[in-house]
Amino acid sequence: MAPGRGRAPWWRRTALLLPAPGPTPFTFTYLCVLVATSLFAEFGDRGVVGVLLHASSTDVAHLSRDPLLVLVASALWVAGGLASPYVVGFVFVLTALERRIGAWRAAAVFLVGHVVATLATEVPVAVSVVAGHLPGSSLHRLDYGISFGLLACVGALAGLLTPLLRVLVLAWVAVMLLHDLLKLEDPVADWGHPLALLIGVCGWPLVRRAARRQSRTTPVSGPW
């Protein structure tokens, strides 16, 4: 077999799973930001970290005052820090999605999932407080992280996988989300996660069209 025409070395195939400045600038840059904020949250001054996290929270009180600011700021932190499984999911899911549809479109999927799922879960909280079904303290709950945007990207990426892999991914994620719903330790997040996943799934026609356009300009190679 002639050199260069066989299967790429394992290390090169593995590298395609990871973000890089050239092929996946959105994922790479965003990951650097998340690493920086996670390290600061871990080793920075406890008081300053607490103030910043509360100021970044997408609770009803903050959303009513500074919606754009907190929607952006809340996505700059990872709940649980670098040890969170969301970081691993972010690396592989966002890298795969961005390679297939491009940086701007991948960013749009993440942003739509983050914003829509946040508003769809916090608005009912506000209504419930006004109706007297929840205490006023519910307006000030701490809520931040990348999980809504990530799950929207998982849902979108599933539409670009082979049928078998698509079923396996969605089934695995659905089981985890159902487990969280049954425990219902954090109702806002536990209901927001499946909603975010559904947002990504609803975007399959647009994502597939974007993937076809992307493949005509930049052929995608990789283990997926």
Coordinates of C-alpha atoms in Angstrom, one line a residue:
M1 CA 0.0 0.0 0.0
A2 CA 1.4 3.4 -1.0
P3 CA 2.4 5.8 1.8
G4 CA -0.3 8.3 2.6
R5 CA -3.1 6.3 1.1
G6 CA -3.8 3.9 4.0
R7 CA -5.6 4.5 7.3
A8 CA -4.3 7.5 9.2
P9 CA -2.2 6.8 12.3
W10 CA -4.1 6.3 15.5
W11 CA -2.7 9.5 17.0
R12 CA -3.8 11.5 14.1
R13 CA -7.3 10.1 14.2
T14 CA -7.4 10.8 18.0
A15 CA -6.3 14.3 17.4
L16 CA -9.4 14.9 15.2
L17 CA -11.6 14.4 18.3
L18 CA -9.9 17.3 20.1
P19 CA -10.4 21.1 19.4
A20 CA -7.6 23.0 17.7
P21 CA -7.3 26.7 16.8
G22 CA -7.5 26.1 13.0
P23 CA -10.3 23.6 12.3
T24 CA -12.4 24.4 15.5
P25 CA -11.7 28.0 16.6
F26 CA -15.0 28.4 18.5
T27 CA -14.6 25.2 20.6
F28 CA -10.9 25.8 21.2
T29 CA -11.4 29.5 22.3
Y30 CA -14.4 28.7 24.4
L31 CA -12.6 25.8 26.1
C32 CA -9.7 28.1 27.0
V33 CA -12.2 30.5 28.6
L34 CA -13.8 27.7 30.5
V35 CA -10.5 26.4 31.7
A36 CA -9.5 29.9 32.9
T37 CA -12.7 30.5 34.8
S38 CA -12.7 27.0 36.3
L39 CA -9.2 27.5 37.6
F40 CA -10.1 30.9 39.0
A41 CA -13.2 29.4 40.7
E42 CA -11.0 26.7 42.2
F43 CA -8.0 28.7 43.3
G44 CA -9.3 32.3 43.4
D45 CA -10.4 34.3 46.4
R46 CA -13.6 32.6 47.8
G47 CA -15.3 35.9 48.3
V48 CA -14.6 37.3 44.8
V49 CA -15.6 33.9 43.2
G50 CA -18.9 33.9 45.1
V51 CA -19.7 37.5 44.1
L52 CA -18.9 36.7 40.4
L53 CA -20.9 33.5 40.4
H54 CA -24.0 35.2 41.9
A55 CA -23.6 38.1 39.5
S56 CA -23.6 35.6 36.6
S57 CA -26.6 33.6 37.7
T58 CA -29.5 33.4 35.3
D59 CA -32.1 33.5 38.1
V60 CA -35.3 35.5 37.6
A61 CA -34.1 38.5 39.5
H62 CA -31.0 38.9 37.3
L63 CA -32.8 38.1 34.1
S64 CA -35.3 40.8 34.8
R65 CA -32.5 43.4 35.3
D66 CA -29.7 42.5 33.0
P67 CA -30.8 39.6 30.7
L68 CA -28.1 39.9 28.1
L69 CA -25.3 40.3 30.6
V70 CA -26.2 37.2 32.7
L71 CA -27.1 35.0 29.7
V72 CA -23.6 35.5 28.5
A73 CA -21.8 35.5 31.9
S74 CA -23.6 32.4 33.0
A75 CA -22.1 30.4 30.1
L76 CA -18.6 31.4 31.1
W77 CA -18.6 29.0 34.1
V78 CA -18.8 25.2 34.5
A79 CA -20.9 23.9 37.3
G80 CA -18.5 21.5 39.1
G81 CA -15.4 22.9 37.5
L82 CA -12.9 21.0 35.4
A83 CA -13.9 17.7 37.1
S84 CA -17.4 18.0 35.7
P85 CA -18.4 15.5 33.0
Y86 CA -19.8 18.5 31.2
V87 CA -16.2 19.5 30.3
V88 CA -15.5 16.1 28.7
G89 CA -18.8 16.3 26.8
F90 CA -18.1 19.8 25.7
V91 CA -14.7 18.9 24.2
F92 CA -15.9 16.0 22.2
V93 CA -19.4 17.1 21.2
L94 CA -18.6 20.7 20.3
T95 CA -15.5 19.6 18.4
A96 CA -17.4 17.0 16.3
L97 CA -20.3 19.4 15.7
E98 CA -18.0 22.3 14.7
R99 CA -16.0 20.2 12.3
R100 CA -19.3 19.3 10.5
I101 CA -21.2 22.6 10.4
G102 CA -18.6 25.3 11.0
A103 CA -17.7 27.6 13.9
W104 CA -20.5 30.2 13.5
R105 CA -23.3 27.6 13.2
A106 CA -22.0 25.5 16.1
A107 CA -21.9 28.7 18.2
A108 CA -25.5 29.4 17.1
V109 CA -26.7 26.0 18.2
F110 CA -25.0 26.3 21.6
L111 CA -26.4 29.9 22.1
V112 CA -30.0 29.0 21.1
G113 CA -30.0 26.0 23.4
H114 CA -28.5 28.0 26.3
V115 CA -30.9 31.0 25.9
V116 CA -34.1 29.2 25.0
A117 CA -33.8 26.5 27.7
T118 CA -32.9 29.1 30.3
L119 CA -35.8 31.4 29.5
A120 CA -38.2 28.4 29.2
T121 CA -37.4 27.2 32.7
E122 CA -37.0 30.5 34.5
V123 CA -40.2 32.2 33.2
P124 CA -42.4 29.5 34.9
V125 CA -40.5 30.1 38.1
A126 CA -41.4 33.8 38.0
V127 CA -45.0 33.0 37.2
S128 CA -45.1 30.5 40.1
V129 CA -43.7 33.0 42.6
V130 CA -46.3 35.6 41.5
A131 CA -49.1 33.0 41.8
G132 CA -47.8 32.1 45.3
H133 CA -46.8 28.6 44.5
L134 CA -43.1 29.2 45.1
P135 CA -41.4 31.3 47.8
G136 CA -39.8 34.6 46.8
S137 CA -36.4 33.1 47.4
S138 CA -36.8 31.1 44.2
L139 CA -36.2 34.4 42.3
H140 CA -32.6 34.4 43.5
R141 CA -31.5 30.8 43.0
L142 CA -27.9 30.3 41.8
D143 CA -28.0 29.1 38.2
Y144 CA -25.1 29.1 35.8
G145 CA -23.2 26.7 33.5
I146 CA -22.9 25.3 30.0
S147 CA -25.2 22.3 30.3
F148 CA -28.2 23.7 28.3
G149 CA -26.0 24.7 25.4
L150 CA -24.1 21.5 25.5
L151 CA -27.2 19.3 25.4
A152 CA -28.6 21.3 22.5
C153 CA -25.3 20.5 20.7
V154 CA -25.7 16.8 21.6
G155 CA -29.1 16.8 20.1
A156 CA -27.9 18.6 16.9
L157 CA -24.9 16.3 16.5
A158 CA -27.1 13.2 16.8
G159 CA -28.8 14.2 13.6
L160 CA -25.4 13.9 11.8
L161 CA -24.4 10.5 13.1
T162 CA -25.1 7.1 11.5
P163 CA -28.6 5.7 12.5
L164 CA -27.2 3.2 15.0
L165 CA -24.9 5.6 16.7
R166 CA -27.6 8.2 16.7
V167 CA -30.0 5.9 18.6
L168 CA -27.3 4.8 21.0
V169 CA -26.3 8.4 21.8
L170 CA -29.9 9.6 22.3
A171 CA -30.9 6.6 24.3
W172 CA -27.9 7.0 26.6
V173 CA -28.5 10.7 27.2
A174 CA -32.2 10.1 27.6
V175 CA -31.6 7.5 30.3
M176 CA -29.4 9.9 32.2
L177 CA -31.9 12.8 31.9
L178 CA -34.8 10.5 33.0
H179 CA -32.8 9.5 36.0
D180 CA -32.3 13.2 37.0
L181 CA -36.0 13.9 36.5
L182 CA -37.0 11.0 38.7
K183 CA -34.7 12.3 41.5
L184 CA -35.7 16.0 40.7
E185 CA -33.0 17.4 42.9
D186 CA -32.9 20.6 40.8
P187 CA -36.2 21.0 39.0
V188 CA -35.2 23.9 36.8
A189 CA -32.1 22.2 35.5
D190 CA -33.7 18.7 35.4
W191 CA -36.5 20.0 33.2
G192 CA -34.3 22.3 31.2
H193 CA -31.9 19.5 30.1
P194 CA -34.3 17.5 28.1
L195 CA -35.8 20.7 26.7
A196 CA -32.3 21.7 25.5
L197 CA -31.7 18.3 24.0
L198 CA -35.1 18.6 22.1
I199 CA -34.1 22.0 20.8
G200 CA -31.0 20.4 19.2
V201 CA -33.1 17.6 17.8
C202 CA -35.6 20.0 16.3
G203 CA -32.7 21.7 14.5
W204 CA -31.8 18.6 12.5
P205 CA -33.0 19.9 9.1
L206 CA -30.9 23.1 9.5
V207 CA -27.9 21.3 10.9
R208 CA -27.9 18.7 8.1
R209 CA -28.2 21.4 5.5
A210 CA -25.3 23.2 7.1
A211 CA -23.2 20.0 7.2
R212 CA -23.8 19.5 3.4
R213 CA -22.6 23.1 2.7
Q214 CA -19.6 22.7 5.0
S215 CA -18.6 19.4 3.3
R216 CA -18.5 21.0 -0.1
T217 CA -16.0 23.6 1.1
T218 CA -14.1 21.7 3.8
P219 CA -14.4 17.9 3.7
V220 CA -14.7 16.4 7.2
S221 CA -12.4 13.6 8.1
G222 CA -12.4 11.8 11.4
P223 CA -13.4 8.7 13.4
W224 CA -17.1 9.6 13.5

